[in-house]
Tab-separated table of C-alpha atoms in Angstrom:
chain	number	residue	atom	x	y	z
A	1	MET	CA	15.735	122.672	-162.705
A	2	LEU	CA	14.547	119.837	-160.327
A	3	LEU	CA	13.862	121.048	-156.756
A	4	ARG	CA	14.283	117.928	-153.955
A	5	LEU	CA	12.112	118.558	-150.598
A	6	PRO	CA	13.645	115.043	-148.735
A	7	THR	CA	11.287	114.286	-146.081
A	8	THR	CA	14.048	111.667	-144.404
A	9	LEU	CA	17.398	111.349	-143.154
A	10	THR	CA	18.188	108.722	-145.849
A	11	GLU	CA	16.242	110.507	-148.592
A	12	ALA	CA	19.193	114.151	-148.167
A	13	LEU	CA	22.130	111.438	-148.035
A	14	GLU	CA	20.616	110.437	-151.062
A	15	CYS	CA	20.421	114.585	-152.968
A	16	VAL	CA	23.995	115.177	-151.629
A	17	ALA	CA	25.045	111.748	-153.346
A	18	GLU	CA	23.552	112.819	-156.659
A	19	GLY	CA	25.456	116.348	-156.445
A	20	ALA	CA	21.859	118.558	-155.567
A	21	VAL	CA	22.925	121.563	-154.892
A	22	PRO	CA	21.390	123.115	-151.723
A	23	VAL	CA	18.889	126.051	-151.670
A	24	GLY	CA	18.507	126.842	-147.977
A	25	GLY	CA	15.907	130.394	-148.048
A	26	ALA	CA	16.057	131.178	-151.748
A	27	THR	CA	17.314	134.725	-150.645
A	28	LEU	CA	20.470	134.540	-152.203
A	29	VAL	CA	20.818	131.836	-154.356
A	30	TRP	CA	18.173	132.718	-156.678
A	31	ALA	CA	19.861	135.707	-158.590
A	32	GLU	CA	22.510	134.108	-158.735
A	33	TRP	CA	20.668	131.420	-160.489
A	34	GLN	CA	19.166	133.558	-162.775
A	35	ARG	CA	23.090	135.295	-164.446
A	36	ASP	CA	24.117	132.201	-163.948
A	37	GLY	CA	21.354	129.873	-164.962
A	38	PHE	CA	19.616	127.083	-162.546
A	39	PRO	CA	21.401	123.969	-161.435
A	40	ALA	CA	20.172	120.413	-162.809
A	41	GLN	CA	17.943	119.195	-159.509
A	42	ALA	CA	18.791	121.389	-155.927
A	43	VAL	CA	17.505	120.737	-152.794
A	44	SER	CA	16.126	122.379	-149.873
A	45	LEU	CA	15.964	120.653	-146.056
A	46	ARG	CA	12.231	122.592	-144.655
A	47	SER	CA	10.986	119.019	-144.958
A	48	LEU	CA	12.800	117.523	-143.483
A	49	PRO	CA	12.256	116.845	-138.883
A	50	GLN	CA	16.128	116.710	-138.106
A	51	ALA	CA	17.301	120.667	-140.108
A	52	ASN	CA	14.135	122.075	-138.168
A	53	VAL	CA	14.577	122.126	-134.885
A	54	LEU	CA	14.611	125.050	-132.238
A	55	GLY	CA	15.831	124.896	-128.608
A	56	ARG	CA	18.524	126.316	-125.264
A	57	GLU	CA	21.880	123.987	-127.125
A	58	THR	CA	20.508	123.271	-130.692
A	59	VAL	CA	18.805	124.812	-134.375
A	60	GLY	CA	18.164	123.296	-137.561
A	61	ALA	CA	19.854	124.989	-140.511
A	62	ALA	CA	16.024	125.293	-142.524
A	63	VAL	CA	14.865	126.841	-139.501
A	64	VAL	CA	13.954	130.448	-141.101
A	65	LEU	CA	15.539	133.304	-139.074
A	66	HIS	CA	12.113	135.250	-137.917
A	67	ARG	CA	11.551	131.676	-136.449
A	68	ILE	CA	14.851	132.326	-133.801
A	69	ASP	CA	13.154	133.612	-130.405
A	70	GLU	CA	14.015	133.972	-126.696
A	71	ARG	CA	14.148	129.276	-127.329
A	72	VAL	CA	17.356	130.574	-127.799
A	73	PRO	CA	20.650	131.718	-126.199
A	74	ASP	CA	20.189	135.254	-126.733
A	75	VAL	CA	23.342	136.214	-128.385
A	76	LEU	CA	22.084	133.858	-131.356
A	77	ARG	CA	18.551	135.287	-130.975
A	78	LEU	CA	19.532	138.983	-131.402
A	79	ALA	CA	22.478	138.337	-134.320
A	80	ALA	CA	19.024	136.525	-135.642
A	81	GLN	CA	16.809	138.889	-135.473
A	82	GLN	CA	19.099	142.279	-137.231
A	83	VAL	CA	19.599	140.008	-140.128
A	84	GLY	CA	18.592	142.251	-142.967
A	85	THR	CA	14.358	143.028	-143.278
A	86	GLY	CA	11.161	141.183	-141.875
A	87	ALA	CA	10.520	140.077	-145.031
A	88	VAL	CA	15.078	138.711	-145.299
A	89	ARG	CA	13.723	137.250	-141.912
A	90	ARG	CA	10.455	135.300	-143.174
A	91	THR	CA	13.081	133.998	-146.072
A	92	ALA	CA	16.382	133.429	-144.548
A	93	THR	CA	17.627	130.294	-143.917
A	94	VAL	CA	20.265	129.175	-140.788
A	95	GLY	CA	21.817	127.127	-143.341
A	96	GLY	CA	21.522	129.710	-146.200
A	97	ASN	CA	23.449	132.520	-143.751
A	98	LEU	CA	26.225	130.237	-142.466
A	99	VAL	CA	27.237	127.924	-145.806
A	100	GLY	CA	25.840	130.405	-148.328
A	101	SER	CA	26.458	134.297	-147.490
A	102	ALA	CA	28.955	135.802	-147.989
A	103	LEU	CA	27.975	138.812	-144.955
A	104	ARG	CA	27.394	135.397	-142.409
A	105	CYS	CA	25.915	137.444	-139.708
A	106	LEU	CA	25.234	133.995	-137.184
A	107	LEU	CA	29.288	132.684	-137.783
A	108	PRO	CA	30.147	135.377	-134.912
A	109	ALA	CA	27.099	134.073	-132.155
A	110	ALA	CA	27.426	130.743	-133.145
A	111	LEU	CA	31.638	130.574	-132.755
A	112	VAL	CA	30.282	132.235	-129.079
A	113	LEU	CA	28.191	129.175	-128.583
A	114	ASP	CA	31.266	127.209	-129.560
A	115	ALA	CA	28.721	125.705	-131.827
A	116	ARG	CA	29.348	122.294	-133.747
A	117	ALA	CA	28.038	122.091	-137.040
A	118	MET	CA	25.853	118.757	-137.967
A	119	VAL	CA	27.073	118.374	-141.316
A	120	LEU	CA	25.985	116.155	-144.858
A	121	ALA	CA	28.359	114.233	-146.493
A	122	PRO	CA	27.555	111.364	-149.537
A	123	GLU	CA	29.240	108.963	-146.881
A	124	GLY	CA	26.377	109.878	-144.378
A	125	ALA	CA	25.864	112.939	-141.503
A	126	TYR	CA	28.879	114.401	-139.339
A	127	GLU	CA	29.779	116.007	-137.239
A	128	THR	CA	32.317	118.485	-137.682
A	129	ASP	CA	34.103	122.366	-136.637
A	130	LEU	CA	32.561	125.260	-137.785
A	131	GLY	CA	35.551	126.431	-139.360
A	132	THR	CA	35.649	123.284	-141.335
A	133	LEU	CA	32.086	124.693	-142.504
A	134	VAL	CA	33.050	127.652	-143.167
A	135	ALA	CA	35.982	126.643	-145.180
A	136	LYS	CA	34.284	123.639	-147.544
A	137	HIS	CA	30.529	124.671	-147.808
A	138	PRO	CA	29.197	121.021	-147.171
A	139	MET	CA	24.985	121.174	-146.707
A	140	LEU	CA	24.486	122.419	-143.019
A	141	LEU	CA	21.616	120.507	-141.408
A	142	GLY	CA	22.357	121.807	-137.919
A	143	LEU	CA	23.916	123.091	-135.181
A	144	ARG	CA	24.580	122.218	-131.277
A	145	TRP	CA	26.259	124.064	-128.633
A	146	THR	CA	25.904	123.612	-125.035
A	147	GLU	CA	24.661	126.329	-123.324
A	148	PRO	CA	26.184	129.827	-122.570
A	149	THR	CA	25.979	131.156	-118.860
A	150	ALA	CA	25.097	134.817	-120.873
A	151	SER	CA	25.875	135.510	-124.108
A	152	GLY	CA	25.175	138.971	-125.202
A	153	TYR	CA	25.242	140.866	-129.121
A	154	ARG	CA	25.785	144.177	-130.815
A	155	LYS	CA	26.124	144.919	-134.151
A	156	PHE	CA	26.844	149.458	-134.887
A	157	ALA	CA	25.302	151.433	-137.353
A	158	GLY	CA	26.138	150.646	-140.610
A	159	GLU	CA	27.150	153.227	-143.820
A	160	ALA	CA	25.002	152.287	-147.227
A	161	GLY	CA	27.133	151.183	-149.188
A	162	GLY	CA	30.329	150.772	-147.228
A	163	PRO	CA	31.361	147.178	-145.682
A	164	PRO	CA	29.069	144.989	-143.716
A	165	PRO	CA	28.538	146.824	-140.143
A	166	ALA	CA	31.195	145.708	-136.858
A	167	VAL	CA	29.865	143.338	-134.671
A	168	VAL	CA	30.473	141.938	-131.473
A	169	ALA	CA	29.402	138.897	-129.732
A	170	THR	CA	29.539	137.644	-126.214
A	171	ALA	CA	29.168	134.424	-124.293
A	172	VAL	CA	30.366	132.911	-120.889
A	173	HIS	CA	30.723	129.672	-120.155
A	174	THR	CA	30.497	127.607	-116.886
A	175	SER	CA	32.523	124.400	-116.042
A	176	GLU	CA	32.770	122.086	-113.469
A	177	ALA	CA	36.936	121.013	-114.595
A	178	GLY	CA	37.803	125.306	-114.280
A	179	PRO	CA	36.687	128.828	-114.064
A	180	PRO	CA	34.115	130.297	-116.243
A	181	ARG	CA	35.354	130.898	-119.785
A	182	LEU	CA	34.693	134.198	-121.410
A	183	ARG	CA	34.810	134.008	-125.505
A	184	ILE	CA	33.843	136.923	-127.803
A	185	ALA	CA	33.856	137.448	-131.508
A	186	VAL	CA	33.927	140.517	-134.020
A	187	ARG	CA	33.102	140.737	-137.052
A	188	ALA	CA	35.422	143.419	-138.629
A	189	GLY	CA	34.459	144.229	-142.369
A	190	TYR	CA	33.825	140.559	-144.501
A	191	GLN	CA	37.016	139.091	-141.254
A	192	VAL	CA	35.295	137.740	-138.107
A	193	HIS	CA	37.529	137.223	-135.316
A	194	SER	CA	37.619	135.001	-131.883
A	195	GLU	CA	39.547	134.208	-128.476
A	196	SER	CA	38.088	132.985	-125.842
A	197	VAL	CA	40.002	133.746	-121.965
A	198	ILE	CA	39.457	133.019	-117.991
A	199	CYS	CA	37.368	135.169	-116.816
A	200	ASP	CA	39.855	135.398	-113.394
A	201	GLY	CA	39.603	139.276	-111.973
A	202	GLY	CA	36.623	141.275	-112.913
A	203	ALA	CA	35.450	142.739	-115.991
A	204	GLU	CA	38.009	145.482	-116.078
A	205	GLN	CA	40.733	142.404	-115.931
A	206	VAL	CA	39.010	140.269	-118.229
A	207	ALA	CA	38.964	142.542	-121.402
A	208	ASP	CA	42.773	143.607	-120.789
A	209	ALA	CA	43.041	140.138	-121.279
A	210	LEU	CA	41.337	139.910	-124.814
A	211	VAL	CA	43.198	143.186	-125.470
A	212	ARG	CA	46.354	141.854	-124.743
A	213	THR	CA	45.149	138.635	-127.511
A	214	PRO	CA	46.041	138.781	-130.566
A	215	ILE	CA	42.223	140.410	-131.061
A	216	GLY	CA	43.614	143.345	-129.672
A	217	ASP	CA	45.939	144.365	-132.807
A	218	LEU	CA	43.366	143.474	-135.212
A	219	LEU	CA	39.970	145.775	-134.463
A	220	PRO	CA	40.118	149.220	-134.137
A	221	GLN	CA	39.706	151.551	-130.987
A	222	PRO	CA	35.939	152.086	-131.098
A	223	VAL	CA	34.928	148.503	-131.558
A	224	LEU	CA	37.655	147.773	-129.358
A	225	ALA	CA	35.762	150.311	-126.350
A	226	ALA	CA	32.475	148.340	-127.645
A	227	VAL	CA	34.234	145.391	-126.319
A	228	ARG	CA	35.130	146.559	-123.239
A	229	GLU	CA	31.093	148.279	-122.926
A	230	GLU	CA	30.339	143.799	-124.155
A	231	VAL	CA	33.128	142.045	-121.283
A	232	ALA	CA	31.216	144.354	-118.534
A	233	ASP	CA	27.765	143.756	-119.642
A	234	VAL	CA	27.890	139.636	-120.609
A	235	LEU	CA	29.933	139.290	-116.450
A	236	ARG	CA	27.368	141.737	-115.222
A	237	ARG	CA	24.634	139.387	-116.096
A	238	ALA	CA	26.758	136.079	-115.968
A	239	ASN	CA	26.929	136.449	-112.266
A	240	ALA	CA	23.700	137.663	-111.608
A	241	ASN	CA	23.025	133.988	-112.660
């Protein structure tokens, strides 16, 4: 197998056009390749500057999870800190988690940030939504979002050998065009559900509005109780800013 390490966007696009398979941090694909056979060529973006950015409103696909710190919103930082073990976080990448993993531990955080994905295709780099990213698995270059006023993340305890633990991610976004909006994403099993509501009234009223959306019929009662707690917490911190 030929492993290609592009250092420019032009070189990365050439890799895509020639069918190189993304390797991410190799925490997931390596075992699959050992079982099913190695591709003729693979590509890692770890040497591409555009895939290594990290800031308040952007993160590159090649950023390993243990690098994600206070430079990004709380929801993304906390999500990254709770992926696997320390050894996994030192090798797993943002791109590998979002595109190559069935769990997609960072997806709820990305959804509440209302993030957009920059991806690479043979015809060039372009921006797309997270739904397209998850459905079509293009090569991810990075994520961009607008910094929220406040955000939060809660992960339930999981059972060994059981389904993935539930996750509740929240973020409050302000806009000059209207009142603040609360975004929420919940992972229940392997499914991630997301909704948003206008922050009209207190925490209880906002939580009631969320429960009246389709998400209220999809979640078990313990998770709905956690949703109410997380809504109250993120609104409290948003109002304090």
